[in-house]
Amino acid sequence: MVIYLKNIFNDAGDITLFAARFFKEVLRPPFEIKEFIRQCYTIGYKSLPLVGITGFIMGMVLTLQSRPTLAEFGAESWLPGMVALSLIREIAPVITALICAGKISSGIGAELGSMKVTEQIDAMEVSAINPYKYLVVTRILATTLMVPLLVVFADAVGIYGGYIGINIHADVNLFRYFSQVLASLEFLDIIPATIKTFFFGFFIGMIGCYKGFTAANGTESVGKAANSAVVAASLTIFIIDMLAVQITDLFF
Amino acid sequence: MIPQETNIRKQETVGEENIDGTIISINGLFKSFGKNNDILKGVDLTVKKGENLVVLGKSGSGKSILIKCLVGLVPADEGEIKVFGTDISPLNNRQLNEIRVRIGFLFQNSALYDSMTVRQNLEFPLKRHSKKLSPSQVDEAVTNALESVGLAEAIDKMPSELSGGMRKRIGLARTLILKPEIILYDEPTTGLDTITSREISELILAIQKKDKTTSIIITHDMACAKLTGDRLVILKDGVIDAEGTYNELEKSDDEWIRSFFN
């Protein structure tokens, strides 16, 4: 138990130093713009289909599951507003972040882990190229920027999924549906939910990079890096979400 | 080759070799990994400019650690490592990088960047250290480096499409593109067939003759050691146990040393 706790604190200390190095390196030239754009493409654009399909299903299923209960109270007209609020405030950010933890964090962990094992990171270092700046800073920046955009995309597709869900049992006009959605939303619903997605993105990238960059030698450690990146990133998302909800409650 | 005005050797702001021609000198190098795991226990070694030094030793004797200490990949616990006359231990990253661009390192598994083509693998270090090069000059440097290892046709291939021998050659081309003065080879012929091993050994020798480089070659391949080595040292129990030419060590009175040659 003592060793287990010691390892947790050691890990926490190492990951804090790793994150601190990010803030030091991110402001120093040279800036790896091309690699950053390439990572945005890989992390953002290539995740669109998965996030889109999941968002659509989330919106539709939420509508179909909530409809009978609201119908009992004669409150079916609240359905568009309820679906939009649930998606934007909680469901889309958390589910999208969890999907990104599974797809992106594990991918980064495995990629950097295999680069470490095959000495590609050492090769960069002996060529006088800063591997932290090229590999880590670009990936963390890309996830921090792309995860919020993916969440906005999931919000939009999810709300459209809600429209399809409503129209399975009723006949609602698209314009009227979106009018009700927009009428039920305030900026205070959107802003805190969007801010927390930047933290989700930062930690998804940071944990993936940390696990990959610190992988031990040997091919087994590549799998371990990918696996532990998903577990740690998913857990971190729930912790950040809990803190974000508390802070939002406190101030808004 | 790279046009003269962009040659990174012009960045020299740190030392040079000693008057007696020593380009690398190691004194009392200690390195351990945890308690009771001492790898290097006081290595003393000098390498002259233009020399090909072969380091022999059993697996796990610390040969690779020794050359990784030379480029600061593994920090030494104790001792002095002078490269180009500069002690590298107290250097910061920027100063260390000035030394590193003058040293080439061929890794055991070539360490080619998997996500890049052969061309991008070669361009990657070149573009970062020679920013004033025009695209045509970069192309020329890449083509010349590939031609020097006999693999110009592999320019647009991915590393996964290459054989072991080709990967070694491309790794060597990537090392050569920065025109290093010292090249460190970590088991350059390991895992290759006899013919390809000989080709790589001949390439090492040709590079030394053509570019007047200084090399440290870690190997278990005695044919490679015989062909490429001006001088051989044997690492045993964390120290240099024997030193001499191939012929001298082959006829050593020590049975353990002779066992390398049998």
Short mmCIF file of C-alpha atoms in Angstrom, two decimals:
data_model
loop_
_atom_site.label_atom_id
_atom_site.label_comp_id
_atom_site.label_asym_id
_atom_site.label_seq_id
_atom_site.Cartn_x
_atom_site.Cartn_y
_atom_site.Cartn_z
CA MET A 1 0.00 0.00 0.00
CA VAL A 2 2.83 2.37 0.92
CA ILE A 3 4.62 1.57 -2.35
CA TYR A 4 1.36 2.05 -4.28
CA LEU A 5 0.81 5.49 -2.72
CA LYS A 6 4.47 6.38 -3.26
CA ASN A 7 4.13 5.52 -6.95
CA ILE A 8 0.99 7.66 -7.26
CA PHE A 9 2.73 10.67 -5.69
CA ASN A 10 5.84 10.09 -7.81
CA ASP A 11 3.67 9.99 -10.94
CA ALA A 12 1.80 13.13 -9.87
CA GLY A 13 5.12 14.93 -9.34
CA ASP A 14 6.52 13.79 -12.69
CA ILE A 15 3.39 14.75 -14.62
CA THR A 16 3.39 18.19 -12.96
CA LEU A 17 6.99 18.76 -14.05
CA PHE A 18 6.09 17.50 -17.53
CA ALA A 19 3.18 19.98 -17.71
CA ALA A 20 5.35 22.81 -16.36
CA ARG A 21 7.86 22.14 -19.13
CA PHE A 22 5.03 22.56 -21.66
CA PHE A 23 4.33 26.12 -20.47
CA LYS A 24 8.06 26.89 -20.63
CA GLU A 25 8.56 25.47 -24.12
CA VAL A 26 5.34 26.70 -25.73
CA LEU A 27 6.45 30.34 -25.64
CA ARG A 28 10.01 29.74 -26.91
CA PRO A 29 10.90 29.77 -30.60
CA PRO A 30 11.25 27.92 -32.89
CA PHE A 31 7.53 27.27 -33.32
CA GLU A 32 6.68 24.03 -35.08
CA ILE A 33 3.73 25.44 -37.04
CA LYS A 34 3.67 22.77 -39.77
CA GLU A 35 3.67 19.92 -37.27
CA PHE A 36 0.97 21.71 -35.22
CA ILE A 37 -1.26 22.00 -38.31
CA ARG A 38 -0.60 18.34 -39.17
CA GLN A 39 -1.60 17.34 -35.66
CA CYS A 40 -4.76 19.49 -35.83
CA TYR A 41 -5.68 17.64 -39.02
CA THR A 42 -4.97 14.21 -37.50
CA ILE A 43 -6.60 14.92 -34.15
CA GLY A 44 -9.47 17.13 -35.27
CA TYR A 45 -10.47 16.37 -38.84
CA LYS A 46 -9.90 12.62 -38.62
CA SER A 47 -12.04 12.40 -35.48
CA LEU A 48 -15.03 14.14 -37.09
CA PRO A 49 -16.83 11.00 -38.37
CA LEU A 50 -16.61 9.23 -35.01
CA VAL A 51 -17.65 12.30 -33.02
CA GLY A 52 -20.41 13.09 -35.54
CA ILE A 53 -21.96 9.61 -35.43
CA THR A 54 -21.74 9.47 -31.63
CA GLY A 55 -23.21 12.97 -31.30
CA PHE A 56 -26.10 12.13 -33.60
CA ILE A 57 -26.92 8.93 -31.70
CA MET A 58 -26.64 10.73 -28.34
CA GLY A 59 -29.15 13.38 -29.42
CA MET A 60 -31.58 10.93 -30.94
CA VAL A 61 -31.47 8.41 -28.09
CA LEU A 62 -31.79 11.15 -25.46
CA THR A 63 -34.91 12.43 -27.22
CA LEU A 64 -36.45 8.99 -27.59
CA GLN A 65 -35.74 8.07 -23.94
CA SER A 66 -37.00 11.38 -22.49
CA ARG A 67 -40.13 11.71 -24.62
CA PRO A 68 -42.40 9.19 -22.76
CA THR A 69 -41.68 10.76 -19.35
CA LEU A 70 -42.30 14.30 -20.61
CA ALA A 71 -45.45 13.08 -22.42
CA GLU A 72 -46.86 11.83 -19.07
CA PHE A 73 -46.77 15.43 -17.81
CA GLY A 74 -47.93 16.85 -21.11
CA ALA A 75 -44.61 18.61 -21.48
CA GLU A 76 -43.48 17.28 -24.86
CA SER A 77 -43.00 20.84 -26.08
CA TRP A 78 -40.06 21.12 -23.66
CA LEU A 79 -38.24 18.33 -25.45
CA PRO A 80 -36.10 20.47 -27.84
CA GLY A 81 -34.96 22.74 -25.01
CA MET A 82 -34.25 19.85 -22.67
CA VAL A 83 -32.24 17.93 -25.27
CA ALA A 84 -30.23 21.02 -26.22
CA LEU A 85 -29.47 21.94 -22.61
CA SER A 86 -28.47 18.39 -21.65
CA LEU A 87 -26.25 18.03 -24.67
CA ILE A 88 -24.53 21.38 -24.46
CA ARG A 89 -24.03 21.55 -20.69
CA GLU A 90 -22.98 17.99 -19.97
CA ILE A 91 -23.51 15.07 -22.32
CA ALA A 92 -21.71 16.23 -25.48
CA PRO A 93 -18.61 17.62 -23.71
CA VAL A 94 -18.11 14.57 -21.50
CA ILE A 95 -18.93 11.89 -24.07
CA THR A 96 -16.85 13.61 -26.77
CA ALA A 97 -13.95 14.01 -24.36
CA LEU A 98 -14.20 10.32 -23.39
CA ILE A 99 -14.19 9.34 -27.07
CA CYS A 100 -11.14 11.56 -27.60
CA ALA A 101 -9.45 9.99 -24.57
CA GLY A 102 -9.99 6.59 -26.17
CA LYS A 103 -8.99 7.57 -29.68
CA ILE A 104 -6.51 10.43 -29.33
CA SER A 105 -4.85 9.96 -25.94
CA SER A 106 -4.21 6.26 -26.57
CA GLY A 107 -3.01 7.03 -30.10
CA ILE A 108 -0.54 9.63 -28.87
CA GLY A 109 0.60 7.31 -26.05
CA ALA A 110 1.20 4.43 -28.47
CA GLU A 111 2.86 6.63 -31.12
CA LEU A 112 5.29 8.35 -28.76
CA GLY A 113 5.83 5.12 -26.83
CA SER A 114 6.88 3.30 -29.98
CA MET A 115 9.10 6.24 -30.97
CA LYS A 116 10.75 6.03 -27.57
CA VAL A 117 11.26 2.27 -27.78
CA THR A 118 12.72 2.43 -31.29
CA GLU A 119 15.06 5.29 -30.30
CA GLN A 120 13.41 7.79 -32.68
CA ILE A 121 13.14 10.32 -29.84
CA ASP A 122 16.83 9.81 -29.03
CA ALA A 123 17.61 10.28 -32.74
CA MET A 124 15.92 13.68 -32.65
CA GLU A 125 17.82 14.65 -29.53
CA VAL A 126 21.23 13.73 -30.97
CA SER A 127 20.35 15.71 -34.11
CA ALA A 128 20.04 18.75 -31.81
CA ILE A 129 16.25 18.88 -32.35
CA ASN A 130 14.14 19.37 -29.23
CA PRO A 131 11.80 16.34 -29.24
CA TYR A 132 9.63 17.80 -26.48
CA LYS A 133 8.89 20.86 -28.57
CA TYR A 134 8.34 18.96 -31.82
CA LEU A 135 6.35 16.03 -30.46
CA VAL A 136 4.76 17.11 -27.19
CA VAL A 137 4.04 20.84 -27.48
CA THR A 138 2.42 20.48 -30.92
CA ARG A 139 0.20 17.59 -29.80
CA ILE A 140 -0.94 19.24 -26.57
CA LEU A 141 -1.73 22.49 -28.40
CA ALA A 142 -3.62 20.57 -31.07
CA THR A 143 -5.78 18.64 -28.58
CA THR A 144 -6.42 21.80 -26.54
CA LEU A 145 -7.75 23.52 -29.66
CA MET A 146 -9.43 20.60 -31.42
CA VAL A 147 -11.38 18.98 -28.57
CA PRO A 148 -13.53 22.12 -27.99
CA LEU A 149 -14.23 22.30 -31.74
CA LEU A 150 -15.17 18.64 -31.79
CA VAL A 151 -17.51 19.26 -28.84
CA VAL A 152 -19.21 22.14 -30.69
CA PHE A 153 -19.60 19.84 -33.70
CA ALA A 154 -21.05 17.08 -31.46
CA ASP A 155 -23.46 19.65 -29.94
CA ALA A 156 -24.74 20.64 -33.39
CA VAL A 157 -25.06 17.11 -34.72
CA GLY A 158 -26.61 15.94 -31.42
CA ILE A 159 -29.26 18.64 -31.56
CA TYR A 160 -30.04 17.64 -35.13
CA GLY A 161 -30.24 14.02 -33.93
CA GLY A 162 -32.82 15.22 -31.40
CA TYR A 163 -34.86 16.70 -34.26
CA ILE A 164 -34.86 13.34 -36.08
CA GLY A 165 -35.77 11.62 -32.79
CA ILE A 166 -38.79 13.89 -32.26
CA ASN A 167 -39.95 13.38 -35.83
CA ILE A 168 -40.10 9.61 -35.41
CA HIS A 169 -43.25 10.08 -33.27
CA ALA A 170 -44.40 13.56 -34.27
CA ASP A 171 -44.21 16.01 -37.08
CA VAL A 172 -42.16 19.04 -36.04
CA ASN A 173 -40.89 21.67 -38.42
CA LEU A 174 -37.07 22.09 -38.46
CA PHE A 175 -37.30 25.89 -38.11
CA ARG A 176 -39.69 25.62 -35.16
CA TYR A 177 -37.50 22.98 -33.52
CA PHE A 178 -34.37 25.15 -33.73
CA SER A 179 -36.32 28.24 -32.61
CA GLN A 180 -37.29 26.37 -29.44
CA VAL A 181 -33.70 25.15 -28.97
CA LEU A 182 -32.27 28.67 -29.26
CA ALA A 183 -35.00 30.14 -27.04
CA SER A 184 -34.07 27.75 -24.25
CA LEU A 185 -30.33 28.50 -24.37
CA GLU A 186 -28.43 31.30 -22.65
CA PHE A 187 -24.79 32.27 -22.93
CA LEU A 188 -24.30 31.01 -19.37
CA ASP A 189 -25.20 27.53 -20.59
CA ILE A 190 -22.63 27.63 -23.33
CA ILE A 191 -19.61 29.48 -21.90
CA PRO A 192 -18.75 27.36 -18.81
CA ALA A 193 -19.40 24.17 -20.80
CA THR A 194 -17.06 25.37 -23.55
CA ILE A 195 -14.34 26.52 -21.16
CA LYS A 196 -14.11 23.12 -19.52
CA THR A 197 -13.58 21.46 -22.92
CA PHE A 198 -10.27 23.33 -23.28
CA PHE A 199 -9.14 21.68 -20.03
CA PHE A 200 -10.39 18.31 -21.31
CA GLY A 201 -8.35 18.80 -24.49
CA PHE A 202 -5.24 19.91 -22.64
CA PHE A 203 -5.27 16.92 -20.29
CA ILE A 204 -6.11 14.42 -23.07
CA GLY A 205 -3.02 15.56 -24.97
CA MET A 206 -0.81 15.96 -21.95
CA ILE A 207 -1.55 12.54 -20.46
CA GLY A 208 -1.10 10.80 -23.83
CA CYS A 209 2.22 12.55 -24.39
CA TYR A 210 3.43 11.91 -20.84
CA LYS A 211 2.64 8.21 -20.98
CA GLY A 212 4.28 7.81 -24.39
CA PHE A 213 7.29 10.00 -23.69
CA THR A 214 8.07 8.20 -20.44
CA ALA A 215 7.45 4.66 -21.73
CA ALA A 216 10.08 2.17 -20.63
CA ASN A 217 12.18 0.31 -23.16
CA GLY A 218 10.56 -2.77 -24.69
CA THR A 219 7.56 -3.27 -26.95
CA GLU A 220 5.33 -4.27 -24.04
CA SER A 221 5.56 -0.75 -22.68
CA VAL A 222 3.94 0.66 -25.86
CA GLY A 223 0.71 -1.19 -25.09
CA LYS A 224 0.95 -0.18 -21.45
CA ALA A 225 1.47 3.47 -22.39
CA ALA A 226 -1.63 3.46 -24.64
CA ASN A 227 -3.75 1.66 -22.08
CA SER A 228 -2.72 3.76 -19.10
CA ALA A 229 -3.20 6.94 -21.15
CA VAL A 230 -6.87 6.06 -21.77
CA VAL A 231 -7.50 5.15 -18.13
CA ALA A 232 -5.77 8.25 -16.72
CA ALA A 233 -7.32 10.62 -19.28
CA SER A 234 -10.85 9.24 -18.74
CA LEU A 235 -10.53 9.55 -14.97
CA THR A 236 -9.14 13.07 -15.31
CA ILE A 237 -12.10 14.09 -17.51
CA PHE A 238 -14.57 13.07 -14.79
CA ILE A 239 -12.56 14.89 -12.11
CA ILE A 240 -12.35 18.08 -14.21
CA ASP A 241 -16.08 17.82 -14.98
CA MET A 242 -16.93 17.53 -11.30
CA LEU A 243 -14.74 20.54 -10.45
CA ALA A 244 -16.15 22.54 -13.38
CA VAL A 245 -19.74 21.91 -12.26
CA GLN A 246 -18.90 22.99 -8.69
CA ILE A 247 -17.16 26.16 -9.88
CA THR A 248 -20.02 26.97 -12.28
CA ASP A 249 -22.53 26.50 -9.45
CA LEU A 250 -20.49 28.78 -7.25
CA PHE A 251 -20.16 31.68 -9.68
CA PHE A 252 -23.21 31.50 -11.98
CA MET B 1 26.73 17.92 -50.97
CA ILE B 2 25.54 20.81 -48.80
CA PRO B 3 26.72 24.15 -50.14
CA GLN B 4 29.63 25.50 -48.15
CA GLU B 5 27.92 28.65 -46.86
CA THR B 6 25.23 26.64 -45.15
CA ASN B 7 27.46 24.01 -43.68
CA ILE B 8 26.59 23.85 -39.99
CA ARG B 9 30.23 23.45 -39.07
CA LYS B 10 30.30 27.20 -39.36
CA GLN B 11 28.33 27.33 -36.11
CA GLU B 12 31.43 26.27 -34.20
CA THR B 13 31.44 28.21 -30.96
CA VAL B 14 32.74 25.47 -28.74
CA GLY B 15 36.20 23.91 -28.62
CA GLU B 16 38.34 22.02 -31.09
CA GLU B 17 40.59 19.00 -30.83
CA ASN B 18 43.77 19.18 -28.78
CA ILE B 19 47.16 19.94 -30.32
CA ASP B 20 48.06 16.24 -30.22
CA GLY B 21 45.00 15.52 -32.39
CA THR B 22 42.78 14.11 -29.62
CA ILE B 23 39.18 14.83 -30.56
CA ILE B 24 37.49 12.78 -27.81
CA SER B 25 38.91 12.20 -24.37
CA ILE B 26 37.17 10.38 -21.55
CA ASN B 27 38.64 10.31 -18.05
CA GLY B 28 37.28 8.28 -15.14
CA LEU B 29 33.77 7.85 -16.53
CA PHE B 30 31.33 6.28 -14.06
CA LYS B 31 27.72 5.40 -14.79
CA SER B 32 25.32 3.30 -12.77
CA PHE B 33 21.59 2.63 -12.98
CA GLY B 34 20.38 2.25 -9.42
CA LYS B 35 22.11 0.56 -6.51
CA ASN B 36 24.46 -2.35 -7.27
CA ASN B 37 24.11 -1.78 -11.01
CA ASP B 38 27.35 -0.08 -11.94
CA ILE B 39 27.83 -0.21 -15.70
CA LEU B 40 30.90 1.96 -16.28
CA LYS B 41 33.45 2.03 -13.47
CA GLY B 42 36.10 4.49 -14.53
CA VAL B 43 36.51 4.36 -18.29
CA ASP B 44 39.56 6.19 -19.69
CA LEU B 45 39.69 6.57 -23.44
CA THR B 46 41.06 8.90 -26.10
CA VAL B 47 40.27 9.04 -29.80
CA LYS B 48 42.43 10.88 -32.31
CA LYS B 49 41.06 12.89 -35.21
CA GLY B 50 40.46 10.71 -38.27
CA GLU B 51 40.72 7.48 -36.30
CA ASN B 52 38.29 4.57 -36.45
CA LEU B 53 38.01 3.11 -32.97
CA VAL B 54 36.16 -0.17 -32.46
CA VAL B 55 34.72 -0.95 -29.03
CA LEU B 56 34.23 -4.62 -28.24
CA GLY B 57 32.71 -6.23 -25.16
CA LYS B 58 30.07 -8.66 -24.00
CA SER B 59 26.40 -7.73 -24.19
CA GLY B 60 25.49 -5.48 -21.28
CA SER B 61 29.07 -4.35 -20.75
CA GLY B 62 28.08 -0.71 -21.32
CA LYS B 63 29.35 -0.10 -24.86
CA SER B 64 26.18 1.67 -26.01
CA ILE B 65 25.97 3.63 -22.73
CA LEU B 66 29.53 4.81 -23.36
CA ILE B 67 28.68 6.42 -26.73
CA LYS B 68 25.36 7.75 -25.42
CA CYS B 69 27.32 9.54 -22.69
CA LEU B 70 29.42 11.15 -25.43
CA VAL B 71 26.42 12.98 -26.90
CA GLY B 72 24.75 13.69 -23.57
CA LEU B 73 21.87 11.26 -24.15
CA VAL B 74 22.82 9.56 -20.90
CA PRO B 75 24.34 11.85 -18.26
CA ALA B 76 27.54 10.59 -16.67
CA ASP B 77 27.59 10.13 -12.87
CA GLU B 78 31.28 11.04 -12.58
CA GLY B 79 34.22 11.74 -14.83
CA GLU B 80 35.16 14.08 -17.61
CA ILE B 81 34.07 13.73 -21.24
CA LYS B 82 35.80 16.11 -23.59
CA VAL B 83 34.55 16.33 -27.17
CA PHE B 84 36.33 18.79 -29.49
CA GLY B 85 38.25 19.84 -26.38
CA THR B 86 35.10 20.86 -24.46
CA ASP B 87 33.92 19.11 -21.30
CA ILE B 88 30.28 18.35 -22.12
CA SER B 89 29.07 17.64 -18.55
CA PRO B 90 28.47 21.27 -17.47
CA LEU B 91 27.02 22.40 -20.82
CA ASN B 92 23.44 23.61 -21.10
CA ASN B 93 21.16 22.30 -23.84
CA ARG B 94 22.02 25.03 -26.35
CA GLN B 95 25.77 24.50 -25.92
CA LEU B 96 25.34 20.73 -26.04
CA ASN B 97 23.38 21.06 -29.29
CA GLU B 98 26.29 22.94 -30.84
CA ILE B 99 28.42 19.87 -30.15
CA ARG B 100 25.69 17.45 -31.22
CA VAL B 101 25.32 18.89 -34.72
CA ARG B 102 28.96 18.02 -35.30
CA ILE B 103 28.42 14.40 -34.25
CA GLY B 104 26.49 11.78 -36.19
CA PHE B 105 24.88 8.83 -34.43
CA LEU B 106 23.79 5.66 -36.21
CA PHE B 107 21.43 3.75 -33.93
CA GLN B 108 21.28 -0.01 -33.70
CA ASN B 109 17.82 -0.15 -35.32
CA SER B 110 18.51 2.90 -37.52
CA ALA B 111 15.78 4.89 -35.68
CA LEU B 112 14.21 6.17 -38.90
CA TYR B 113 11.09 8.27 -38.32
CA ASP B 114 8.27 5.86 -39.18
CA SER B 115 5.76 8.55 -40.15
CA MET B 116 8.08 10.18 -42.68
CA THR B 117 9.31 9.12 -46.11
CA VAL B 118 13.04 8.62 -46.70
CA ARG B 119 13.21 12.12 -48.22
CA GLN B 120 11.51 13.67 -45.16
CA ASN B 121 13.76 11.68 -42.83
CA LEU B 122 16.79 13.31 -44.44
CA GLU B 123 15.25 16.76 -44.80
CA PHE B 124 14.10 16.88 -41.19
CA PRO B 125 17.48 17.59 -39.51
CA LEU B 126 18.81 19.51 -42.52
CA LYS B 127 15.98 22.05 -42.67
CA ARG B 128 16.24 22.73 -38.95
CA HIS B 129 19.95 23.41 -38.97
CA SER B 130 20.37 25.04 -42.38
CA LYS B 131 17.36 27.32 -42.63
CA LYS B 132 18.77 29.44 -45.45
CA LEU B 133 18.87 26.53 -47.88
CA SER B 134 16.63 26.87 -50.93
CA PRO B 135 14.36 23.90 -51.82
CA SER B 136 16.69 22.97 -54.70
CA GLN B 137 19.72 22.97 -52.37
CA VAL B 138 17.84 20.73 -49.91
CA ASP B 139 16.93 18.40 -52.78
CA GLU B 140 20.54 18.30 -53.92
CA ALA B 141 21.84 17.55 -50.42
CA VAL B 142 19.28 14.76 -49.94
CA THR B 143 20.06 13.21 -53.32
CA ASN B 144 23.81 13.38 -52.69
CA ALA B 145 23.49 11.79 -49.25
CA LEU B 146 21.36 8.98 -50.66
CA GLU B 147 23.74 8.46 -53.57
CA SER B 148 26.65 8.20 -51.16
CA VAL B 149 24.97 5.17 -49.57
CA GLY B 150 23.80 3.79 -52.94
CA LEU B 151 20.08 4.19 -52.34
CA ALA B 152 18.97 7.15 -54.45
CA GLU B 153 16.01 5.15 -55.75
CA ALA B 154 14.51 4.77 -52.26
CA ILE B 155 13.88 8.49 -51.84
CA ASP B 156 10.07 8.33 -51.75
CA LYS B 157 9.71 5.06 -49.84
CA MET B 158 8.45 4.74 -46.29
CA PRO B 159 10.78 3.11 -43.72
CA SER B 160 8.36 0.17 -43.45
CA GLU B 161 9.05 -0.65 -47.12
CA LEU B 162 12.81 -0.99 -46.56
CA SER B 163 14.87 -4.04 -45.66
CA GLY B 164 17.16 -4.07 -42.60
CA GLY B 165 20.24 -3.29 -44.67
CA MET B 166 18.48 -0.46 -46.51
CA ARG B 167 17.31 1.03 -43.21
CA LYS B 168 20.91 1.06 -41.97
CA ARG B 169 22.05 2.81 -45.14
CA ILE B 170 19.27 5.40 -44.94
CA GLY B 171 20.09 5.92 -41.25
CA LEU B 172 23.69 6.49 -42.31
CA ALA B 173 22.61 8.91 -45.04
CA ARG B 174 20.57 10.87 -42.47
CA THR B 175 23.65 10.97 -40.26
CA LEU B 176 25.86 12.14 -43.13
CA ILE B 177 23.57 14.90 -44.32
CA LEU B 178 24.73 17.22 -41.52
CA LYS B 179 28.38 16.52 -42.45
CA PRO B 180 29.46 15.34 -39.00
CA GLU B 181 33.09 15.33 -37.93
CA ILE B 182 32.56 12.39 -35.57
CA ILE B 183 30.26 9.43 -36.29
CA LEU B 184 29.18 7.03 -33.56
CA TYR B 185 27.99 3.65 -34.82
CA ASP B 186 25.94 1.50 -32.44
CA GLU B 187 26.22 -2.06 -33.76
CA PRO B 188 25.94 -1.10 -37.43
CA THR B 189 25.89 -4.67 -38.76
CA THR B 190 23.73 -6.38 -36.14
CA GLY B 191 20.90 -8.43 -37.63
CA LEU B 192 22.25 -8.28 -41.18
CA ASP B 193 23.44 -11.11 -43.41
CA THR B 194 27.16 -11.55 -44.07
CA ILE B 195 27.13 -9.84 -47.47
CA THR B 196 25.12 -6.81 -46.30
CA SER B 197 27.29 -6.59 -43.16
CA ARG B 198 30.37 -6.40 -45.34
CA GLU B 199 28.75 -3.74 -47.55
CA ILE B 200 27.94 -1.62 -44.47
CA SER B 201 31.49 -2.09 -43.12
CA GLU B 202 32.96 -1.02 -46.47
CA LEU B 203 30.64 1.99 -46.47
CA ILE B 204 31.88 3.01 -43.02
CA LEU B 205 35.44 2.79 -44.26
CA ALA B 206 34.65 4.70 -47.46
CA ILE B 207 32.98 7.50 -45.48
CA GLN B 208 35.98 7.81 -43.19
CA LYS B 209 38.35 8.05 -46.14
CA LYS B 210 36.19 10.45 -48.14
CA ASP B 211 35.00 12.82 -45.40
CA LYS B 212 37.95 12.36 -43.00
CA THR B 213 35.56 11.61 -40.16
CA THR B 214 36.45 10.18 -36.77
CA SER B 215 34.41 7.13 -35.80
CA ILE B 216 33.63 5.01 -32.77
CA ILE B 217 32.13 1.70 -33.81
CA ILE B 218 30.40 -0.54 -31.29
CA THR B 219 30.20 -4.03 -32.70
CA HIS B 220 30.14 -7.75 -32.06
CA ASP B 221 30.92 -8.42 -35.69
CA MET B 222 34.64 -9.28 -35.85
CA ALA B 223 34.69 -9.02 -39.65
CA CYS B 224 33.43 -5.44 -39.33
CA ALA B 225 35.97 -4.75 -36.56
CA LYS B 226 38.81 -6.12 -38.68
CA LEU B 227 37.81 -4.14 -41.76
CA THR B 228 36.98 -0.80 -40.16
CA GLY B 229 39.03 -0.56 -36.96
CA ASP B 230 42.34 1.32 -36.80
CA ARG B 231 42.37 0.48 -33.10
CA LEU B 232 40.25 -1.81 -30.93
CA VAL B 233 39.41 -1.54 -27.23
CA ILE B 234 37.69 -4.19 -25.14
CA LEU B 235 35.30 -3.19 -22.35
CA LYS B 236 35.18 -5.59 -19.42
CA ASP B 237 33.67 -5.10 -15.95
CA GLY B 238 33.09 -1.40 -16.63
CA VAL B 239 36.66 -0.51 -17.62
CA ILE B 240 38.84 -0.70 -20.74
CA ASP B 241 40.50 -4.06 -20.31
CA ALA B 242 42.57 -4.24 -23.50
CA GLU B 243 43.62 -1.99 -26.35
CA GLY B 244 45.49 -2.52 -29.60
CA THR B 245 45.18 -3.26 -33.28
CA TYR B 246 43.17 -6.22 -34.52
CA ASN B 247 46.31 -8.29 -35.08
CA GLU B 248 47.77 -7.44 -31.66
CA LEU B 249 44.62 -8.39 -29.76
CA GLU B 250 44.09 -11.51 -31.84
CA LYS B 251 47.47 -12.78 -30.63
CA SER B 252 46.94 -11.69 -27.01
CA ASP B 253 48.15 -13.95 -24.19
CA ASP B 254 44.79 -13.47 -22.46
CA GLU B 255 42.46 -16.31 -23.41
CA TRP B 256 39.35 -14.18 -22.72
CA ILE B 257 40.52 -11.53 -25.20
CA ARG B 258 41.38 -14.18 -27.80
CA SER B 259 37.89 -15.66 -27.38
CA PHE B 260 36.46 -12.62 -29.20
CA PHE B 261 38.43 -13.56 -32.29
CA ASN B 262 37.58 -17.27 -32.40
#
